[in-house]
Amino acid sequence: MTDAPPRSEADADTLNEAAAAPRAALDDFLSRAAAIVGAEHVSAPDDVDDYLDVYALGDPLAHLPGGAVRPAEVDEVQEVVRAANEFGVALWPVGRGKNLGYGGSAPRQSGTVVLDLGRMNRVLEVDDETAYAIVEPGVSFFDLYEELRRRESRLWSSVPDLGWGSVVGNALERGYGYTAHGDHQQFICGLEVVLPTGELIRTGMGAMPASEAWPLYRGGFGPGFEGLFLQSNLGIVTKMGIWLMPRPERFAACRVAIDSESSLPALVDAMRELGLEGMIDGVVNAANAVGVAAGSSSRERWYDGDGVVPDEIVDTIASDLGIGRWNVKFAVYGSDAMLDLKLARIDEVLAGIPGSRIVAHRYDGDASAEEVEPFDHFAAGIPGMLLAGGVRWRADRPTGAHIGLCPVSPLTGRHVVEAGRIMRTHIEAAGFDYIGGWLGTGRHAVNVLMIFFDAADAEESERVKRAFGELVPLLADAGYGEYRAHLDFMDAVASRFDFNDSSLLHFTRTLKQAVDPRGILAPGKQGVWPL
Amino acid sequence: MTDAPPRSEADADTLNEAAAAPRAALDDFLSRAAAIVGAEHVSAPDDVDDYLDVYALGDPLAHLPGGAVRPAEVDEVQEVVRAANEFGVALWPVGRGKNLGYGGSAPRQSGTVVLDLGRMNRVLEVDDETAYAIVEPGVSFFDLYEELRRRESRLWSSVPDLGWGSVVGNALERGYGYTAHGDHQQFICGLEVVLPTGELIRTGMGAMPASEAWPLYRGGFGPGFEGLFLQSNLGIVTKMGIWLMPRPERFAACRVAIDSESSLPALVDAMRELGLEGMIDGVVNAANAVGVAAGSSSRERWYDGDGVVPDEIVDTIASDLGIGRWNVKFAVYGSDAMLDLKLARIDEVLAGIPGSRIVAHRYDGDASAEEVEPFDHFAAGIPGMLLAGGVRWRADRPTGAHIGLCPVSPLTGRHVVEAGRIMRTHIEAAGFDYIGGWLGTGRHAVNVLMIFFDAADAEESERVKRAFGELVPLLADAGYGEYRAHLDFMDAVASRFDFNDSSLLHFTRTLKQAVDPRGILAPGKQGVWPL
């Protein structure tokens, strides 16, 4: 760590003063932080290995933390934030630091100190009657699941592919799971937030001390503020209410496969219609054949050539694994009679799609994790690490890494095919397998391009970075904007949300200036730099 | 109109400079506005009868507009806003001005000029495929319904009791309807907003010009801003995306009645459970016997005494009208087989509630408005004015008025009974019939106290005002905060959202100062005054 922290070229015109605080100010801040949280809960600038971007595209030191501070209580967070203002040091809050593929724990700008909220890991409330929990940011999906079991609660949480991440962090970054509550941001209700000045607020009904409706009513008196703290550097969320799903009587974990790319548009449209009709409950998760294979194997099993996995090999993969060219999974909930009706309607719609087939596994709502097939856990919100193996697709060694590019489109066959076509064409030209997928939630699709690469291979990493950097504007030209982005692409993505001379970004920065006059909170997050 | 506009005592310590602009500045502003929108679309200070609070509690001049301006296009709104900044004149935006019971078109502070957006009444888009519309703020529920019929759309909108209000205004004020999309704020997706500086922004994907996902994805890159413009004076919404509901195959309009107050807690809990199970689709609307009677008759039909309608008369009302002591209505959607299952489950749950009975009317999804019983229109989103007669309960003459007090609680029997008890006790002591109800939407209840009174009767109006003013703190002490409020009670309600020394209100005012430095937009709305 030197007085002038490393910065990427992209930082040159956006460098934040607080993130580039002189070493003396940083040292003073870390000393103060140690007095607040205890010296054992502060990491010095030369001790930040746990906070690097483990899947960095190129130099992991491009996003080098200036240290780390681990508070355990809300008032400690407030004191640390006040100290950051006093010494002019920038903070980068993380819950469990598992924002992998988007930067992990690492800050946008080197020199920013990681505010690790992992010790704040209490499930503060679980209410079976009105179906919610209040959690701290360090609570993982595993933690919440275990706590619900421990309390013999009737409630389910929704979980993303990997269970180690933060419930709060995932929802705030607009992550997805796969139960009826899979669009996590829609189930946030009630936030406690430490503002960049150290002030503490509670949103909605939480502002009325005697009210019990804080985690129950997504309104309040006056403006609503939940959205303001999503993908945001306007505050640090220290408590979050999340609506949970009462365990259904029965559920079905469903998989639909199609054997031909040409059926993809019809499949997408069918999933949208079934969702709008209420026949599918929640998020539809689709992956192409290579995507499914990557979840459970290394590409060398199928192909050891240098270029893209050839089309005939993809056929072999699909045939060997008994999967389709495209594969969707989703869940359906209710009594057996209800499942009969819903699955009959789903069959009826799928009958119109050539080469489609469905498998539905039914379970009791109170089946134990052991009684549910591991690949069906998603439907019951049982957390796991099953898909962590994906990083071995390209490089079956510890440096296997992944990164995602996820443009949003309408959930229509035409748009999903077009977004996929743009990404496939470009990424294959760069020499990478097209590992594609999409999440469908009612009306929109998050189109997923996942690249597995070897983070130790500088040339390969650089190739990914270049291809992604080129794809962002290509996709934007076609009307597809990313729903989140790796640190390296935040500015590029933000710059294309440019209606009316980027008036929305300017508005965000105006708010930023008002609530964070010293610019100490997460400078550069989602392209939002202090004015 | 004098140089010093009239103000209520409550205004004394919160008076806004822009709303109290000198007459010369006001005249200059109105002249400029006339140049922008045309002289015929500007109302002078002495020509504001159309913009008074027709249901004012006492002096309608307590909220006397300083004039009115009626732009027809977004750029006219921007120009008018810029002029308001230039001349230091405050603006109060209204869609169709039907915020009745909460102030109608009238501004919080006298002297504020009404910005009447009623001429911006275009349905800009209807998309059958992905099920949304984009509307301007002057579009009424009638307008949207007619436009959907004209296009032979498969989509339904959700409508509140009266169809004349603004779709945008209702959603922004967090109003309710009664279809599966009845919690209107939850179906807003994509806003275009003129900021208090005149700048124009589009939220979420709307900030990416080529994106078609603006009305489809309730996210974006970075913070989400839809909530910020609910019950807000931070911007003027000029376009709103709203998710619509594809017409179901069949639907059932359901009514449940209970004959005894003692069954109310069980009824509330049953409605919550059925909602969480997905058996009831959308909002549950409950009214007590007097409430139902008030919707279709005058109290003189039952009782001509001075005090509260006696309990035995309530029995007569219930018996004569064939209703219960409490009556809920809700809707269920799906195929006939699906309705069979849902209604069987509803029957099963209600069987546990003594004295409860249900009537369900089934219709085809494509039934015409004429084929659906008027009292069942709510379930199909068919707009009407059926309940406008309620204002005749207390005074069957043109000065019949109403006002609502609506505290939010958890949707549990215990809380709904307690909130009702507090309101009933207090309002009956003040000599008014308890016209009570509640809306249940999943996890929370909006507990409704509706008072019908004679606006021409100064003593009666004053009595309502006093009783409501006393109820706000009584309810807050018990943990029940209002979800919206009449102009006269905005400050009182806001003052009880006072966690951590009212830090949330202070935060809102900090944002207000940043985006509206001259304080020209809707000063005092929801208790938010410029700093």
PDB file of C-alpha atoms in Angstrom, chain B residues 94-203:
ATOM      1  CA  VAL B  94     -53.064  16.484  -9.514  1.00  0.00           C
ATOM      2  CA  GLY B  95     -54.091  13.839 -12.046  1.00  0.00           C
ATOM      3  CA  ARG B  96     -57.856  13.940 -12.070  1.00  0.00           C
ATOM      4  CA  GLY B  97     -58.265  15.696  -8.717  1.00  0.00           C
ATOM      5  CA  LYS B  98     -60.366  12.921  -7.224  1.00  0.00           C
ATOM      6  CA  ASN B  99     -58.320  12.382  -4.080  1.00  0.00           C
ATOM      7  CA  LEU B 100     -61.611  12.871  -2.257  1.00  0.00           C
ATOM      8  CA  GLY B 101     -61.594  12.413   1.468  1.00  0.00           C
ATOM      9  CA  TYR B 102     -57.938  13.390   1.488  1.00  0.00           C
ATOM     10  CA  GLY B 103     -58.230  16.903   0.063  1.00  0.00           C
ATOM     11  CA  GLY B 104     -59.412  16.480  -3.535  1.00  0.00           C
ATOM     12  CA  SER B 105     -57.445  18.824  -5.787  1.00  0.00           C
ATOM     13  CA  ALA B 106     -56.629  21.299  -3.045  1.00  0.00           C
ATOM     14  CA  PRO B 107     -53.045  21.978  -1.984  1.00  0.00           C
ATOM     15  CA  ARG B 108     -51.680  21.546   1.502  1.00  0.00           C
ATOM     16  CA  GLN B 109     -50.891  25.238   1.782  1.00  0.00           C
ATOM     17  CA  SER B 110     -52.959  28.075   0.432  1.00  0.00           C
ATOM     18  CA  GLY B 111     -51.340  29.998  -2.388  1.00  0.00           C
ATOM     19  CA  THR B 112     -49.943  26.856  -4.019  1.00  0.00           C
ATOM     20  CA  VAL B 113     -50.911  26.696  -7.705  1.00  0.00           C
ATOM     21  CA  VAL B 114     -52.642  23.508  -8.819  1.00  0.00           C
ATOM     22  CA  LEU B 115     -50.822  21.793 -11.687  1.00  0.00           C
ATOM     23  CA  ASP B 116     -53.758  20.005 -13.261  1.00  0.00           C
ATOM     24  CA  LEU B 117     -52.505  17.163 -15.455  1.00  0.00           C
ATOM     25  CA  GLY B 118     -56.019  16.161 -16.549  1.00  0.00           C
ATOM     26  CA  ARG B 119     -55.378  17.080 -20.185  1.00  0.00           C
ATOM     27  CA  MET B 120     -52.527  14.558 -20.331  1.00  0.00           C
ATOM     28  CA  ASN B 121     -54.983  11.724 -20.706  1.00  0.00           C
ATOM     29  CA  ARG B 122     -53.521   9.380 -23.284  1.00  0.00           C
ATOM     30  CA  VAL B 123     -53.129   5.666 -22.955  1.00  0.00           C
ATOM     31  CA  LEU B 124     -49.757   5.593 -24.677  1.00  0.00           C
ATOM     32  CA  GLU B 125     -49.243   1.849 -24.939  1.00  0.00           C
ATOM     33  CA  VAL B 126     -51.111  -1.351 -24.316  1.00  0.00           C
ATOM     34  CA  ASP B 127     -49.170  -4.558 -24.800  1.00  0.00           C
ATOM     35  CA  ASP B 128     -51.240  -7.716 -24.764  1.00  0.00           C
ATOM     36  CA  GLU B 129     -48.234  -9.993 -25.061  1.00  0.00           C
ATOM     37  CA  THR B 130     -46.351  -8.918 -21.936  1.00  0.00           C
ATOM     38  CA  ALA B 131     -49.404  -7.450 -20.193  1.00  0.00           C
ATOM     39  CA  TYR B 132     -48.825  -3.803 -19.397  1.00  0.00           C
ATOM     40  CA  ALA B 133     -49.992  -0.313 -20.259  1.00  0.00           C
ATOM     41  CA  ILE B 134     -48.239   3.038 -20.169  1.00  0.00           C
ATOM     42  CA  VAL B 135     -50.556   5.866 -19.186  1.00  0.00           C
ATOM     43  CA  GLU B 136     -50.451   9.576 -18.591  1.00  0.00           C
ATOM     44  CA  PRO B 137     -51.633  11.043 -15.268  1.00  0.00           C
ATOM     45  CA  GLY B 138     -54.936  12.338 -16.656  1.00  0.00           C
ATOM     46  CA  VAL B 139     -56.125   8.849 -17.630  1.00  0.00           C
ATOM     47  CA  SER B 140     -59.058   7.766 -15.460  1.00  0.00           C
ATOM     48  CA  PHE B 141     -60.010   4.190 -14.684  1.00  0.00           C
ATOM     49  CA  PHE B 142     -62.944   4.673 -17.046  1.00  0.00           C
ATOM     50  CA  ASP B 143     -60.566   5.851 -19.786  1.00  0.00           C
ATOM     51  CA  LEU B 144     -58.242   2.884 -19.401  1.00  0.00           C
ATOM     52  CA  TYR B 145     -61.139   0.430 -19.295  1.00  0.00           C
ATOM     53  CA  GLU B 146     -62.670   1.905 -22.447  1.00  0.00           C
ATOM     54  CA  GLU B 147     -59.350   1.900 -24.254  1.00  0.00           C
ATOM     55  CA  LEU B 148     -58.756  -1.764 -23.388  1.00  0.00           C
ATOM     56  CA  ARG B 149     -62.244  -2.608 -24.728  1.00  0.00           C
ATOM     57  CA  ARG B 150     -61.665  -0.508 -27.840  1.00  0.00           C
ATOM     58  CA  ARG B 151     -58.475  -2.422 -28.592  1.00  0.00           C
ATOM     59  CA  GLU B 152     -60.202  -5.723 -27.827  1.00  0.00           C
ATOM     60  CA  SER B 153     -57.349  -6.329 -25.391  1.00  0.00           C
ATOM     61  CA  ARG B 154     -57.190  -9.449 -23.269  1.00  0.00           C
ATOM     62  CA  LEU B 155     -56.031  -7.310 -20.345  1.00  0.00           C
ATOM     63  CA  TRP B 156     -57.873  -6.144 -17.255  1.00  0.00           C
ATOM     64  CA  SER B 157     -57.039  -3.206 -15.057  1.00  0.00           C
ATOM     65  CA  SER B 158     -57.830  -3.165 -11.349  1.00  0.00           C
ATOM     66  CA  VAL B 159     -60.159  -0.388 -10.202  1.00  0.00           C
ATOM     67  CA  PRO B 160     -60.976   1.222  -6.856  1.00  0.00           C
ATOM     68  CA  ASP B 161     -64.548   1.881  -5.703  1.00  0.00           C
ATOM     69  CA  LEU B 162     -65.014   4.870  -7.967  1.00  0.00           C
ATOM     70  CA  GLY B 163     -63.890   4.878 -11.599  1.00  0.00           C
ATOM     71  CA  TRP B 164     -63.414   8.604 -12.140  1.00  0.00           C
ATOM     72  CA  GLY B 165     -60.001   8.891 -10.472  1.00  0.00           C
ATOM     73  CA  SER B 166     -56.575   8.865 -12.093  1.00  0.00           C
ATOM     74  CA  VAL B 167     -54.870   5.505 -12.618  1.00  0.00           C
ATOM     75  CA  VAL B 168     -51.535   7.195 -11.987  1.00  0.00           C
ATOM     76  CA  GLY B 169     -52.714   9.313  -9.064  1.00  0.00           C
ATOM     77  CA  ASN B 170     -54.327   6.361  -7.330  1.00  0.00           C
ATOM     78  CA  ALA B 171     -51.258   4.158  -7.653  1.00  0.00           C
ATOM     79  CA  LEU B 172     -48.914   6.948  -6.557  1.00  0.00           C
ATOM     80  CA  GLU B 173     -51.065   7.584  -3.483  1.00  0.00           C
ATOM     81  CA  ARG B 174     -50.956   3.821  -2.776  1.00  0.00           C
ATOM     82  CA  GLY B 175     -54.639   3.300  -3.479  1.00  0.00           C
ATOM     83  CA  TYR B 176     -56.288  -0.100  -3.752  1.00  0.00           C
ATOM     84  CA  GLY B 177     -58.526  -1.980  -6.129  1.00  0.00           C
ATOM     85  CA  TYR B 178     -59.937  -5.453  -5.810  1.00  0.00           C
ATOM     86  CA  THR B 179     -58.634  -7.757  -8.542  1.00  0.00           C
ATOM     87  CA  ALA B 180     -55.478  -9.854  -8.218  1.00  0.00           C
ATOM     88  CA  HIS B 181     -53.678  -6.590  -9.081  1.00  0.00           C
ATOM     89  CA  GLY B 182     -55.521  -4.645  -6.391  1.00  0.00           C
ATOM     90  CA  ASP B 183     -52.480  -3.472  -4.422  1.00  0.00           C
ATOM     91  CA  HIS B 184     -51.822  -0.925  -7.137  1.00  0.00           C
ATOM     92  CA  GLN B 185     -48.423   0.318  -5.986  1.00  0.00           C
ATOM     93  CA  GLN B 186     -47.044  -3.205  -6.450  1.00  0.00           C
ATOM     94  CA  PHE B 187     -47.862  -3.142 -10.165  1.00  0.00           C
ATOM     95  CA  ILE B 188     -46.222   0.156 -11.054  1.00  0.00           C
ATOM     96  CA  CYS B 189     -43.310  -0.502 -13.387  1.00  0.00           C
ATOM     97  CA  GLY B 190     -41.477   2.398 -14.965  1.00  0.00           C
ATOM     98  CA  LEU B 191     -41.982   6.096 -14.348  1.00  0.00           C
ATOM     99  CA  GLU B 192     -41.208   9.208 -16.313  1.00  0.00           C
ATOM    100  CA  VAL B 193     -40.761  12.096 -13.910  1.00  0.00           C
ATOM    101  CA  VAL B 194     -40.316  15.836 -14.244  1.00  0.00           C
ATOM    102  CA  LEU B 195     -38.031  16.794 -11.371  1.00  0.00           C
ATOM    103  CA  PRO B 196     -38.643  19.988  -9.391  1.00  0.00           C
ATOM    104  CA  THR B 197     -35.895  21.633 -11.441  1.00  0.00           C
ATOM    105  CA  GLY B 198     -37.685  20.821 -14.697  1.00  0.00           C
ATOM    106  CA  GLU B 199     -35.261  18.030 -15.590  1.00  0.00           C
ATOM    107  CA  LEU B 200     -36.818  14.871 -17.059  1.00  0.00           C
ATOM    108  CA  ILE B 201     -35.847  11.376 -15.951  1.00  0.00           C
ATOM    109  CA  ARG B 202     -37.028   7.874 -16.721  1.00  0.00           C
ATOM    110  CA  THR B 203     -36.601   5.199 -14.081  1.00  0.00           C
TER     111      THR B 203
END
